[in-house]
CSV table of C-alpha atoms and ligand atoms in Angstrom, one decimal:
chain,number,residue,atom,x,y,z
M,1,UNK,CA,54.3,35.2,12.1
M,2,UNK,CA,50.9,36.5,13.1
M,3,UNK,CA,50.3,38.1,9.7
M,4,UNK,CA,51.4,35.0,7.9
M,5,UNK,CA,49.0,32.9,10.0
M,6,UNK,CA,46.3,35.5,9.4
M,7,UNK,CA,46.9,35.3,5.6
M,8,UNK,CA,46.8,31.5,5.7
M,9,UNK,CA,43.6,31.6,7.7
M,10,UNK,CA,42.1,34.1,5.2
M,11,UNK,CA,43.2,31.8,2.4
M,12,UNK,CA,41.6,28.8,4.1
M,13,UNK,CA,38.4,30.8,4.6
M,14,UNK,CA,38.3,31.9,1.0
M,15,UNK,CA,38.7,28.3,0.0
M,16,UNK,CA,35.9,27.3,2.3
M,17,UNK,CA,33.4,30.0,1.3
M,18,UNK,CA,32.7,30.1,-2.5
M,19,UNK,CA,33.9,26.6,-3.6
M,20,UNK,CA,32.2,23.5,-2.4
M,21,UNK,CA,34.9,21.0,-1.6
M,22,UNK,CA,32.4,18.2,-2.0
M,23,UNK,CA,28.6,17.8,-2.4
M,24,UNK,CA,26.5,15.1,-0.8
M,25,UNK,CA,23.7,13.3,-2.4
M,26,UNK,CA,20.4,14.2,-0.8
M,27,UNK,CA,17.0,12.4,-0.6
M,28,UNK,CA,14.3,13.5,-3.0
M,29,UNK,CA,11.7,15.7,-1.3
M,30,UNK,CA,13.1,15.3,2.2
M,31,UNK,CA,16.5,16.7,1.4
M,32,UNK,CA,18.2,14.3,3.9
M,33,UNK,CA,21.8,13.7,3.0
M,34,UNK,CA,22.5,10.0,2.2
M,35,UNK,CA,24.8,7.8,4.3
M,36,UNK,CA,25.2,4.2,5.3
M,37,UNK,CA,23.8,3.6,8.8
M,38,UNK,CA,26.5,1.2,10.0
M,39,UNK,CA,30.2,1.7,9.4
M,40,UNK,CA,30.9,-1.7,7.8
M,41,UNK,CA,29.4,-2.1,4.3
M,42,UNK,CA,30.3,-5.4,2.6
M,43,UNK,CA,30.1,-5.7,-1.2
M,44,UNK,CA,29.9,-8.6,-3.6
M,45,UNK,CA,30.9,-9.1,-7.2
M,46,UNK,CA,29.3,-11.1,-9.9
M,47,UNK,CA,32.6,-12.1,-11.4
M,48,UNK,CA,31.0,-13.9,-14.4
M,49,UNK,CA,32.7,-11.9,-17.1
M,50,UNK,CA,34.4,-14.2,-19.5
M,51,UNK,CA,35.2,-11.6,-22.2
M,52,UNK,CA,37.8,-9.3,-20.7
M,53,UNK,CA,40.6,-7.4,-22.2
M,54,UNK,CA,44.0,-9.2,-21.7
M,55,UNK,CA,45.0,-6.8,-18.9
M,56,UNK,CA,41.9,-7.7,-16.9
M,57,UNK,CA,42.2,-11.5,-17.4
M,58,UNK,CA,43.0,-13.7,-14.4
M,59,UNK,CA,46.3,-15.5,-14.4
M,60,UNK,CA,47.9,-17.9,-11.9
M,61,UNK,CA,49.6,-14.8,-10.5
M,62,UNK,CA,46.4,-13.0,-9.7
M,63,UNK,CA,43.1,-11.5,-10.8
M,64,UNK,CA,43.5,-7.9,-12.1
M,65,UNK,CA,39.8,-7.3,-12.3
M,66,UNK,CA,39.1,-8.1,-8.7
M,67,UNK,CA,42.3,-6.3,-7.7
M,68,UNK,CA,41.0,-3.2,-9.5
M,69,UNK,CA,37.6,-3.4,-7.8
M,70,UNK,CA,39.2,-3.9,-4.3
M,71,UNK,CA,41.5,-1.0,-4.8
M,72,UNK,CA,38.6,1.2,-5.9
M,73,UNK,CA,36.6,0.4,-2.7
M,74,UNK,CA,39.8,0.6,-0.6
M,75,UNK,CA,40.3,4.2,-1.7
M,76,UNK,CA,37.2,5.1,0.3
M,77,UNK,CA,38.5,3.5,3.5
M,78,UNK,CA,40.6,6.2,5.0
M,79,UNK,CA,42.0,6.8,8.5
M,80,UNK,CA,39.8,9.9,9.0
M,81,UNK,CA,36.6,8.0,8.1
M,82,UNK,CA,34.6,5.5,10.2
M,83,UNK,CA,33.7,3.4,7.2
M,84,UNK,CA,34.9,-0.1,6.1
M,85,UNK,CA,34.0,-1.6,2.7
M,86,UNK,CA,35.1,-5.2,2.9
M,87,UNK,CA,34.9,-7.5,-0.1
M,88,UNK,CA,32.4,-10.2,0.7
M,89,UNK,CA,33.0,-12.6,-2.2
M,90,UNK,CA,31.3,-13.6,-5.4
M,91,UNK,CA,27.6,-14.0,-6.0
M,92,UNK,CA,25.6,-15.1,-9.0
M,93,UNK,CA,23.2,-12.2,-8.7
M,94,UNK,CA,22.4,-10.5,-12.0
M,95,UNK,CA,19.6,-8.3,-10.8
M,96,UNK,CA,20.0,-4.8,-9.4
M,97,UNK,CA,17.4,-3.0,-7.3
M,98,UNK,CA,15.4,-4.5,-4.5
M,99,UNK,CA,15.7,-8.3,-4.8
M,100,UNK,CA,14.3,-8.9,-1.3
M,101,UNK,CA,17.8,-8.9,0.2
M,102,UNK,CA,20.0,-5.9,0.7
M,103,UNK,CA,23.1,-7.2,-1.0
M,104,UNK,CA,25.5,-4.7,-2.6
M,105,UNK,CA,26.7,-6.0,-5.9
M,106,UNK,CA,29.1,-5.0,-8.6
M,107,UNK,CA,28.0,-6.7,-11.8
M,108,UNK,CA,29.6,-6.8,-15.2
M,109,UNK,CA,27.1,-6.4,-18.0
M,110,UNK,CA,28.3,-8.2,-21.1
M,111,UNK,CA,27.5,-5.9,-23.9
M,112,UNK,CA,24.1,-4.5,-25.0
M,113,UNK,CA,21.0,-6.7,-25.0
M,114,UNK,CA,20.2,-5.5,-28.6
M,115,UNK,CA,23.4,-7.3,-29.7
M,116,UNK,CA,22.8,-10.4,-27.7
M,117,UNK,CA,21.5,-13.4,-29.7
M,118,UNK,CA,18.9,-14.6,-27.3
M,119,UNK,CA,18.0,-11.3,-25.5
M,120,UNK,CA,17.2,-9.5,-28.7
M,121,UNK,CA,14.5,-12.1,-29.5
M,122,UNK,CA,13.1,-12.1,-26.0
M,123,UNK,CA,9.9,-10.2,-25.1
M,124,UNK,CA,11.8,-8.7,-22.2
M,125,UNK,CA,13.2,-6.2,-24.7
M,126,UNK,CA,9.8,-4.7,-25.3
M,127,UNK,CA,8.4,-5.2,-21.8
M,128,UNK,CA,9.1,-2.3,-19.4
M,129,UNK,CA,8.3,-4.5,-16.5
M,130,UNK,CA,11.1,-7.0,-17.2
M,131,UNK,CA,14.8,-6.1,-17.2
M,132,UNK,CA,16.6,-8.3,-19.7
M,133,UNK,CA,19.8,-7.6,-17.9
M,134,UNK,CA,18.7,-9.7,-14.9
M,135,UNK,CA,18.1,-12.6,-17.3
M,136,UNK,CA,20.9,-12.4,-19.9
M,137,UNK,CA,23.5,-10.3,-18.1
M,138,UNK,CA,23.5,-7.7,-20.9
M,139,UNK,CA,22.6,-4.0,-20.5
M,140,UNK,CA,19.1,-3.5,-21.7
M,141,UNK,CA,19.1,-0.9,-24.5
M,142,UNK,CA,16.4,0.1,-27.0
M,143,UNK,CA,14.8,-2.3,-29.4
M,144,UNK,CA,15.7,-0.1,-32.3
M,145,UNK,CA,19.4,-0.7,-31.5
M,146,UNK,CA,18.8,-4.3,-32.8
M,147,UNK,CA,20.6,-4.8,-36.0
M,148,UNK,CA,22.4,-1.4,-35.7
M,149,UNK,CA,26.2,-0.9,-35.6
M,150,UNK,CA,25.8,2.5,-33.9
M,151,UNK,CA,23.3,3.5,-31.3
M,152,UNK,CA,24.9,6.5,-29.6
M,153,UNK,CA,22.3,7.5,-27.0
M,154,UNK,CA,22.0,4.0,-25.6
M,155,UNK,CA,25.6,2.8,-25.9
M,156,UNK,CA,27.0,5.9,-24.3
M,157,UNK,CA,26.2,4.5,-20.8
M,158,UNK,CA,29.5,3.3,-19.3
M,159,UNK,CA,28.4,2.5,-15.7
M,160,UNK,CA,25.3,2.9,-13.6
M,161,UNK,CA,25.2,3.1,-9.8
M,162,UNK,CA,21.8,2.6,-8.0
M,163,UNK,CA,21.4,3.5,-4.4
M,164,UNK,CA,18.4,2.3,-2.5
M,165,UNK,CA,17.6,4.4,0.6
M,166,UNK,CA,15.1,5.4,3.1
M,167,UNK,CA,14.1,9.0,2.3
M,168,UNK,CA,12.9,9.8,5.8
M,169,UNK,CA,16.3,9.3,7.3
M,170,UNK,CA,18.7,9.3,4.3
M,171,UNK,CA,19.9,5.9,5.3
M,172,UNK,CA,21.3,3.9,2.4
M,173,UNK,CA,19.9,0.4,2.3
M,174,UNK,CA,21.5,-1.1,-0.8
M,175,UNK,CA,23.7,0.0,-3.6
M,176,UNK,CA,24.6,-1.7,-6.9
M,177,UNK,CA,27.1,-0.9,-9.6
M,178,UNK,CA,26.6,-2.0,-13.2
M,179,UNK,CA,29.6,-1.9,-15.5
M,180,UNK,CA,28.8,-2.1,-19.2
M,181,UNK,CA,31.7,-4.3,-20.3
M,182,UNK,CA,32.6,-6.1,-23.5
M,183,UNK,CA,30.4,-9.0,-24.8
M,184,UNK,CA,33.4,-10.9,-26.3
M,185,UNK,CA,32.7,-10.2,-30.0
M,186,UNK,CA,36.0,-9.2,-31.8
M,187,UNK,CA,36.3,-6.2,-34.1
M,188,UNK,CA,36.8,-2.5,-34.0
M,189,UNK,CA,35.8,-0.6,-30.9
M,190,UNK,CA,33.5,2.0,-32.3
M,191,UNK,CA,32.4,5.2,-30.7
M,192,UNK,CA,29.9,4.4,-29.4
M,193,UNK,CA,31.2,0.9,-28.7
M,194,UNK,CA,28.9,-1.7,-30.4
M,195,UNK,CA,30.1,-4.5,-28.1
M,196,UNK,CA,30.3,-2.8,-24.8
M,197,UNK,CA,33.0,-0.7,-23.1
M,198,UNK,CA,36.5,-2.2,-23.3
M,199,UNK,CA,37.6,-2.0,-19.7
M,200,UNK,CA,41.4,-2.4,-19.1
M,201,UNK,CA,43.1,-3.2,-15.8
M,202,UNK,CA,46.6,-1.9,-15.5
M,203,UNK,CA,48.0,-1.9,-12.0
M,204,UNK,CA,49.1,1.4,-10.5
M,205,UNK,CA,52.4,2.0,-8.7
M,206,UNK,CA,55.4,1.5,-10.8
M,207,UNK,CA,53.6,0.0,-13.8
M,208,UNK,CA,52.7,2.6,-16.3
M,209,UNK,CA,49.7,1.8,-18.4
M,210,UNK,CA,50.3,1.9,-22.2
M,211,UNK,CA,49.7,5.2,-23.8
M,212,UNK,CA,48.2,3.6,-26.9
M,213,UNK,CA,44.4,3.7,-27.0
M,214,UNK,CA,42.8,0.3,-27.9
M,215,UNK,CA,41.1,0.4,-31.2
M,216,UNK,CA,40.1,-3.3,-31.5
M,217,UNK,CA,38.5,-5.6,-29.0
M,218,UNK,CA,40.6,-8.5,-27.8
M,219,UNK,CA,44.0,-6.9,-28.2
M,220,UNK,CA,46.8,-7.7,-28.4
M,221,UNK,CA,46.4,-8.4,-32.1
M,222,UNK,CA,46.9,-6.6,-35.4
M,223,UNK,CA,50.1,-4.8,-34.6
M,224,UNK,CA,48.9,-3.2,-31.4
M,225,UNK,CA,50.7,-5.3,-28.8
M,226,UNK,CA,49.5,-3.4,-25.7
M,227,UNK,CA,46.9,-0.7,-25.3
M,228,UNK,CA,44.6,0.8,-22.7
M,229,UNK,CA,41.0,1.9,-22.9
M,230,UNK,CA,38.5,2.7,-20.2
M,231,UNK,CA,40.4,2.2,-16.9
M,232,UNK,CA,38.3,-0.1,-14.7
M,233,UNK,CA,39.7,1.2,-11.4
M,234,UNK,CA,39.3,4.8,-12.5
M,235,UNK,CA,35.7,4.2,-13.4
M,236,UNK,CA,34.8,2.2,-10.3
M,237,UNK,CA,36.5,4.5,-7.8
M,238,UNK,CA,34.2,7.3,-9.1
M,239,UNK,CA,31.1,5.1,-8.9
M,240,UNK,CA,32.0,4.0,-5.3
M,241,UNK,CA,31.9,7.8,-4.4
M,242,UNK,CA,28.2,7.7,-5.3
M,243,UNK,CA,27.9,4.4,-3.4
M,244,UNK,CA,29.1,6.1,-0.2
M,245,UNK,CA,26.8,9.1,-0.8
M,246,UNK,CA,28.7,11.8,-2.7
M,247,UNK,CA,27.5,13.8,-5.7
M,248,UNK,CA,29.5,15.5,-8.3
M,249,UNK,CA,31.1,18.8,-7.0
M,250,UNK,CA,30.4,20.7,-10.2
M,251,UNK,CA,28.1,20.5,-13.3
M,252,UNK,CA,28.7,20.6,-17.0
M,253,UNK,CA,25.4,22.3,-17.5
M,254,UNK,CA,24.4,25.0,-14.9
M,255,UNK,CA,20.9,25.2,-16.5
M,256,UNK,CA,20.0,21.8,-15.3
M,257,UNK,CA,22.0,21.8,-12.0
M,258,UNK,CA,21.9,25.5,-11.0
M,259,UNK,CA,22.9,24.6,-7.4
M,260,UNK,CA,26.4,23.4,-8.6
M,261,UNK,CA,29.3,25.5,-9.8
M,262,UNK,CA,30.3,25.1,-13.4
M,263,UNK,CA,33.0,22.5,-14.0
M,264,UNK,CA,34.7,25.0,-16.3
M,265,UNK,CA,34.9,27.6,-13.5
M,266,UNK,CA,38.1,28.2,-11.6
M,267,UNK,CA,38.5,27.2,-8.0
M,268,UNK,CA,39.9,29.4,-5.2
M,269,UNK,CA,43.5,29.2,-4.2
M,270,UNK,CA,44.1,26.0,-2.2
M,271,UNK,CA,41.2,24.1,-3.7
M,272,UNK,CA,41.7,21.1,-6.1
M,273,UNK,CA,40.7,21.9,-9.7
M,274,UNK,CA,37.4,20.2,-10.5
M,275,UNK,CA,39.0,18.1,-13.2
M,276,UNK,CA,41.4,16.6,-10.8
M,277,UNK,CA,38.8,15.2,-8.3
M,278,UNK,CA,37.6,11.7,-8.2
M,279,UNK,CA,34.0,12.9,-8.2
M,280,UNK,CA,34.4,15.2,-11.2
M,281,UNK,CA,31.6,14.4,-13.7
M,282,UNK,CA,33.8,14.1,-16.8
M,283,UNK,CA,36.1,11.3,-17.7
M,284,UNK,CA,37.9,9.9,-20.7
M,285,UNK,CA,39.7,6.7,-22.0
M,286,UNK,CA,43.2,6.3,-20.5
M,287,UNK,CA,42.3,8.5,-17.5
M,288,UNK,CA,43.6,7.1,-14.2
M,289,UNK,CA,43.6,10.2,-11.9
M,290,UNK,CA,40.2,9.3,-10.4
M,291,UNK,CA,41.9,6.2,-8.9
M,292,UNK,CA,43.1,8.3,-6.0
M,293,UNK,CA,41.0,10.7,-3.9
M,294,UNK,CA,41.8,14.3,-4.0
M,295,UNK,CA,41.8,16.2,-0.7
M,296,UNK,CA,38.3,17.5,-1.6
M,297,UNK,CA,36.9,14.0,-2.1
M,298,UNK,CA,38.6,12.9,1.1
M,299,UNK,CA,37.0,15.9,2.9
M,300,UNK,CA,33.6,14.6,1.7
M,301,UNK,CA,34.1,11.1,2.8
M,302,UNK,CA,35.3,12.1,6.3
M,303,UNK,CA,32.5,14.6,6.8
M,304,UNK,CA,29.9,11.9,6.0
M,305,UNK,CA,31.6,9.2,8.2
M,306,UNK,CA,33.5,11.1,10.9
M,307,UNK,CA,35.6,9.0,13.3
M,308,UNK,CA,34.0,9.0,16.7
M,309,UNK,CA,35.6,11.7,18.7
M,310,UNK,CA,37.2,13.0,15.5
M,311,UNK,CA,36.8,16.3,13.9
M,312,UNK,CA,33.0,15.9,13.5
M,313,UNK,CA,33.1,17.6,10.1
M,314,UNK,CA,29.4,17.2,9.5
M,315,UNK,CA,29.1,20.1,7.2
M,316,UNK,CA,27.9,19.6,3.7
M,317,UNK,CA,30.6,21.6,2.1
M,318,UNK,CA,34.1,22.9,2.6
M,319,UNK,CA,34.8,20.8,5.7
M,320,UNK,CA,38.4,20.3,4.7
M,321,UNK,CA,39.1,24.0,4.5
M,322,UNK,CA,37.1,24.7,7.6
M,323,UNK,CA,39.0,22.2,9.7
M,324,UNK,CA,42.3,23.6,8.3
M,325,UNK,CA,41.1,27.0,9.5
M,326,UNK,CA,40.3,25.7,12.9
M,327,UNK,CA,43.8,24.2,13.2
M,328,UNK,CA,45.4,27.5,12.2
M,329,UNK,CA,43.3,29.5,14.8
M,330,UNK,CA,44.3,27.0,17.5
M,331,UNK,CA,48.0,27.5,16.6
M,332,UNK,CA,47.7,31.3,16.9
M,333,UNK,CA,49.7,32.5,19.9
M,334,UNK,CA,47.5,33.9,22.7
M,335,UNK,CA,48.8,37.1,24.3
M,336,UNK,CA,45.9,37.9,26.5
M,337,UNK,CA,44.2,35.8,29.1
H,1,UNK,CA,-1.4,13.5,-6.1
H,2,UNK,CA,2.3,13.7,-5.8
H,3,UNK,CA,2.1,15.3,-2.4
H,4,UNK,CA,-0.1,12.6,-1.1
H,5,UNK,CA,2.3,10.0,-2.4
H,6,UNK,CA,5.2,11.8,-0.7
H,7,UNK,CA,3.6,11.3,2.7
H,8,UNK,CA,3.5,7.6,2.1
H,9,UNK,CA,7.2,7.6,1.1
H,10,UNK,CA,8.6,8.5,4.4
H,11,UNK,CA,8.9,4.8,5.4
H,12,UNK,CA,9.7,3.6,1.9
H,13,UNK,CA,13.0,3.1,0.1
H,14,UNK,CA,14.1,4.9,-3.0
H,15,UNK,CA,17.1,4.2,-5.2
H,16,UNK,CA,19.3,6.8,-6.7
H,17,UNK,CA,21.6,6.2,-9.6
H,18,UNK,CA,24.5,7.8,-11.3
H,19,UNK,CA,25.7,7.1,-14.8
H,20,UNK,CA,28.5,7.9,-17.2
H,21,UNK,CA,27.4,8.9,-20.6
H,22,UNK,CA,29.2,9.4,-23.9
H,23,UNK,CA,28.9,12.8,-25.5
H,24,UNK,CA,26.3,12.5,-28.3
H,25,UNK,CA,25.2,15.0,-30.9
H,26,UNK,CA,21.6,16.0,-31.5
H,27,UNK,CA,22.0,14.8,-35.0
H,28,UNK,CA,23.1,11.3,-33.9
H,29,UNK,CA,20.3,11.1,-31.4
H,30,UNK,CA,17.8,12.0,-34.1
H,31,UNK,CA,19.2,9.5,-36.6
H,32,UNK,CA,18.9,6.7,-34.1
H,33,UNK,CA,15.4,7.5,-32.9
H,34,UNK,CA,12.2,6.3,-34.6
H,35,UNK,CA,10.3,9.4,-33.4
H,36,UNK,CA,11.3,12.8,-32.2
H,37,UNK,CA,8.4,14.9,-30.9
H,38,UNK,CA,7.6,18.0,-29.1
H,39,UNK,CA,4.8,17.2,-26.7
H,40,UNK,CA,3.0,18.1,-23.5
H,41,UNK,CA,2.9,15.8,-20.5
H,42,UNK,CA,-0.7,14.7,-19.8
H,43,UNK,CA,-0.1,12.4,-16.9
H,44,UNK,CA,2.6,10.5,-15.1
H,45,UNK,CA,1.7,7.6,-12.9
H,46,UNK,CA,4.1,5.4,-11.0
H,47,UNK,CA,3.7,1.7,-10.3
H,48,UNK,CA,5.6,-1.3,-9.2
H,49,UNK,CA,6.9,-3.6,-11.9
H,50,UNK,CA,5.3,-7.0,-11.9
H,51,UNK,CA,8.3,-8.6,-10.2
H,52,UNK,CA,8.1,-6.0,-7.5
H,53,UNK,CA,11.8,-5.1,-7.8
H,54,UNK,CA,11.5,-1.7,-9.4
H,55,UNK,CA,9.2,1.3,-9.8
H,56,UNK,CA,8.4,2.6,-13.2
H,57,UNK,CA,6.3,5.6,-14.3
H,58,UNK,CA,3.7,5.4,-17.1
H,59,UNK,CA,3.7,8.7,-18.9
H,60,UNK,CA,1.1,9.9,-21.4
H,61,UNK,CA,2.1,12.7,-23.8
H,62,UNK,CA,0.0,14.8,-26.2
H,63,UNK,CA,2.0,15.3,-29.3
H,64,UNK,CA,2.2,18.9,-30.4
H,65,UNK,CA,4.6,18.5,-33.3
H,66,UNK,CA,6.4,15.5,-34.8
H,67,UNK,CA,9.9,16.4,-35.9
H,68,UNK,CA,10.7,12.9,-37.0
H,69,UNK,CA,8.4,9.9,-37.6
H,70,UNK,CA,4.6,9.8,-37.4
H,71,UNK,CA,3.6,9.1,-33.9
H,72,UNK,CA,-0.1,8.8,-32.8
H,73,UNK,CA,-1.6,12.0,-31.3
H,74,UNK,CA,-1.2,10.4,-27.9
H,75,UNK,CA,2.1,8.7,-27.0
H,76,UNK,CA,2.4,6.4,-24.0
H,77,UNK,CA,5.9,5.6,-22.6
H,78,UNK,CA,7.4,4.1,-19.5
H,79,UNK,CA,10.4,5.5,-17.7
H,80,UNK,CA,12.4,4.0,-14.8
H,81,UNK,CA,11.8,5.4,-11.3
H,82,UNK,CA,8.9,7.3,-9.7
H,83,UNK,CA,6.9,6.9,-6.5
H,84,UNK,CA,3.9,4.8,-5.7
H,85,UNK,CA,2.0,4.7,-2.4
H,86,UNK,CA,4.4,2.2,-0.9
H,87,UNK,CA,7.8,2.7,-2.4
H,88,UNK,CA,9.7,5.2,-4.4
H,89,UNK,CA,12.6,4.8,-6.8
H,90,UNK,CA,14.6,7.7,-8.0
H,91,UNK,CA,16.9,6.8,-10.9
H,92,UNK,CA,19.2,9.7,-11.3
H,93,UNK,CA,20.1,9.0,-14.8
H,94,UNK,CA,16.5,8.6,-15.9
H,95,UNK,CA,14.2,11.3,-17.2
H,96,UNK,CA,11.3,12.5,-15.1
H,97,UNK,CA,8.0,13.9,-16.3
H,98,UNK,CA,5.7,16.4,-14.7
H,99,UNK,CA,2.1,16.8,-15.8
H,100,UNK,CA,1.8,20.0,-17.8
H,101,UNK,CA,5.4,20.1,-18.7
H,102,UNK,CA,6.4,20.7,-22.3
H,103,UNK,CA,9.1,18.4,-23.6
H,104,UNK,CA,11.0,17.2,-26.6
H,105,UNK,CA,11.6,13.4,-26.6
H,106,UNK,CA,13.7,11.0,-28.6
H,107,UNK,CA,11.7,7.7,-28.7
H,108,UNK,CA,12.0,4.1,-29.8
H,109,UNK,CA,9.0,1.7,-29.9
H,110,UNK,CA,8.8,-0.7,-27.1
H,111,UNK,CA,6.0,-3.3,-27.5
H,112,UNK,CA,2.7,-1.4,-27.5
H,113,UNK,CA,4.3,1.7,-26.1
H,114,UNK,CA,7.5,3.8,-26.4
H,115,UNK,CA,10.7,4.3,-24.4
H,116,UNK,CA,12.9,7.3,-24.1
H,117,UNK,CA,16.3,6.7,-25.8
H,118,UNK,CA,19.5,6.8,-23.7
H,119,UNK,CA,17.9,7.5,-20.3
H,120,UNK,CA,18.0,11.2,-19.5
H,121,UNK,CA,19.8,12.1,-22.7
H,122,UNK,CA,16.6,11.5,-24.7
H,123,UNK,CA,14.5,14.1,-23.0
H,124,UNK,CA,14.6,17.9,-23.2
H,125,UNK,CA,12.4,20.3,-21.2
H,126,UNK,CA,11.1,23.3,-23.1
H,127,UNK,CA,11.7,26.3,-21.0
H,128,UNK,CA,10.6,29.5,-22.9
H,129,UNK,CA,12.7,29.7,-26.0
H,130,UNK,CA,15.2,27.1,-24.7
H,131,UNK,CA,15.3,23.3,-24.7
H,132,UNK,CA,17.2,21.8,-21.7
H,133,UNK,CA,18.3,18.2,-21.6
H,134,UNK,CA,17.3,16.2,-18.6
H,135,UNK,CA,20.8,14.7,-18.0
H,136,UNK,CA,20.9,14.3,-14.3
H,137,UNK,CA,23.8,13.0,-12.2
H,138,UNK,CA,25.6,12.0,-15.3
H,139,UNK,CA,29.3,12.0,-16.1
H,140,UNK,CA,29.9,13.0,-19.7
H,141,UNK,CA,32.7,11.4,-21.6
H,142,UNK,CA,34.2,13.8,-24.2
H,143,UNK,CA,34.1,12.5,-27.7
H,144,UNK,CA,34.8,14.0,-31.1
H,145,UNK,CA,31.5,14.7,-33.0
H,146,UNK,CA,31.0,15.1,-36.7
H,147,UNK,CA,31.7,18.5,-38.2
H,148,UNK,CA,28.8,20.9,-37.8
H,149,UNK,CA,27.0,18.7,-35.3
H,150,UNK,CA,26.2,19.9,-31.8
H,151,UNK,CA,26.4,17.9,-28.6
H,152,UNK,CA,23.3,17.4,-26.5
H,153,UNK,CA,23.0,20.4,-24.2
H,154,UNK,CA,20.8,23.4,-23.6
H,155,UNK,CA,20.0,25.3,-26.8
H,156,UNK,CA,17.2,27.3,-28.4
H,157,UNK,CA,14.2,25.1,-29.2
H,158,UNK,CA,14.3,26.4,-32.8
H,159,UNK,CA,17.9,25.2,-33.2
H,160,UNK,CA,17.1,21.8,-31.7
H,161,UNK,CA,14.2,21.5,-34.2
H,162,UNK,CA,16.3,22.6,-37.1
H,163,UNK,CA,19.1,20.1,-36.2
H,164,UNK,CA,16.6,17.2,-35.7
H,165,UNK,CA,14.8,17.9,-39.0
H,166,UNK,CA,18.1,18.2,-40.9
H,167,UNK,CA,19.7,15.0,-39.5
H,168,UNK,CA,20.1,12.3,-42.1
I,1,ZN,ZN1,29.3,10.3,-11.3
C-alpha cells in the first residue's frame, strides 16, 4: 500500500516537474500574469452574420451559432474556478480594441475586405490609422489581395483574440474575439478560403458531425448533402482560453518560443498529450476535441481563478499534478506522532 | 527610448492577441507579395491611431537587398501594436521591430507606405545564418503545400532567399 502510494506520488511529481500542465499569458515587460479582476465577466456578440453555413443558421427551434458560442464560454465556467462568463446579449459593435467602453465582444467578420465591393474601394484599405473592419464588418487584409483569388498569408487568419490589460497589475480590462467567417459568396472553398472561413455548427452530445469536409460554400448543394468544415465551437473554446488568460502549452517552433516545450515532444506519464488539449496551438477542419477542456486546461483555469478557500493553486504550471500529489501525501497513513 | 516609455506604461492598458493561421509556404508568400526584402530596422516609433482606439508603430527600414520587386532604399511601414507614452498595445499575432534588427519582410503597398503581409507570418528575423519567422502566439492550421515548397518556419537565410527568388 505504502509503496503503491509512493509510486503514485512519484508519478505525480514526475508529471508536475518537466511538463507544464498549462502556461499563463504574461504582461509585456512587467511579466505579470494576466487575469480578470472580478469573477463575473459578461460578453456580448455581434450576431449580424447573415451568411452562415446551414448548420449555423437560426431556425424556429433554436440558434446553433449562439448555442456554440455559449457552450464555448460555458466550458470555462467550472466548479473549481471562481469565474462566471455570462452571455450579455447582442450589440451592434463592429470595432475591437479600446472603444471607450470595456465591452467584451465576439464579432463575426464577413469575409476579407479586399473581396468586399465597398471596402476595397475605400481609402481605409490603405490607411493604417483606420480599420476597415470597424466600418464594413470584413477582416482587413492587404490591398494587393484585391482582385486575387488566393492570398495565402492574409487569408490564413481564422480568428483573432485581443486582450486589453493593465501591465502594472496584469488585470484584463477588455477582450474581443474576431471570427473570420464567410461573406456569403457561393463557390468553391479554396485553401486559403477566398470568401472567409466556413464555420459549421454541429451540436455535441449524441449528434455526430458529418465526416465529409465541405468543399463548396453554401452547402448542401452539388451532391454534398451534409458536410462539416471549421467547427465554430472548437475554434471559440480555444479563443476563450486566451480570453481568460491562458497561453499555448507548447510551441510549434522552439526557436521563436524557447520557453515552451515542443508540441511534437512527448509528455510524462499522466499528462495529457499536447495535441489533445484545448489550448494546443494546432487545429484542423472537422476537429471538435477542443470543445472540451482537458485536465491540463482545467488546471490552468482553476489556478488563475481559484475558488475562495479552495486549493489555492496559484502556481504557473503543473498545479493539477501538484494538487494530486498533495492529496496522495495526505492519504498516506501516519505511523508516528 | 523604449525604457522611458515603459515607465509610462505602468498605468496604461495593453492588448494582447492570439490568432489562428493557415500553414503557408515561403513560395506562396513570395508570390503574393509585391516586395520581399532583406533590411535593417532604422527606427520604430509607436503612436496612437487618429481615432485613439489603437496603437500602431511606424517602422523605417534600410533595404540591404531586394529579393522581389524594386523598393526604394528606405521603406516605411506600419504595424499594429507598440507603446506610446500614454498607452501600450501588444498584438501577439503582429510582428515587432527593434532598431538595429536585421529582417526579411514580405510587403504590400499601403497608400504612401507599406504593410507586412499576414501579420507575423510576413516577417523573419535574421539571426546569424538562420531566418526565424515572427509568428507569435499563433495556432497553425496544417495544410497540404505544393510539392517542393516549404512551410514558413526557421530556415537558413540562404534557403529562404533561394526559395523567394525561385517562386513563380
Ligand atoms: Zn491560440
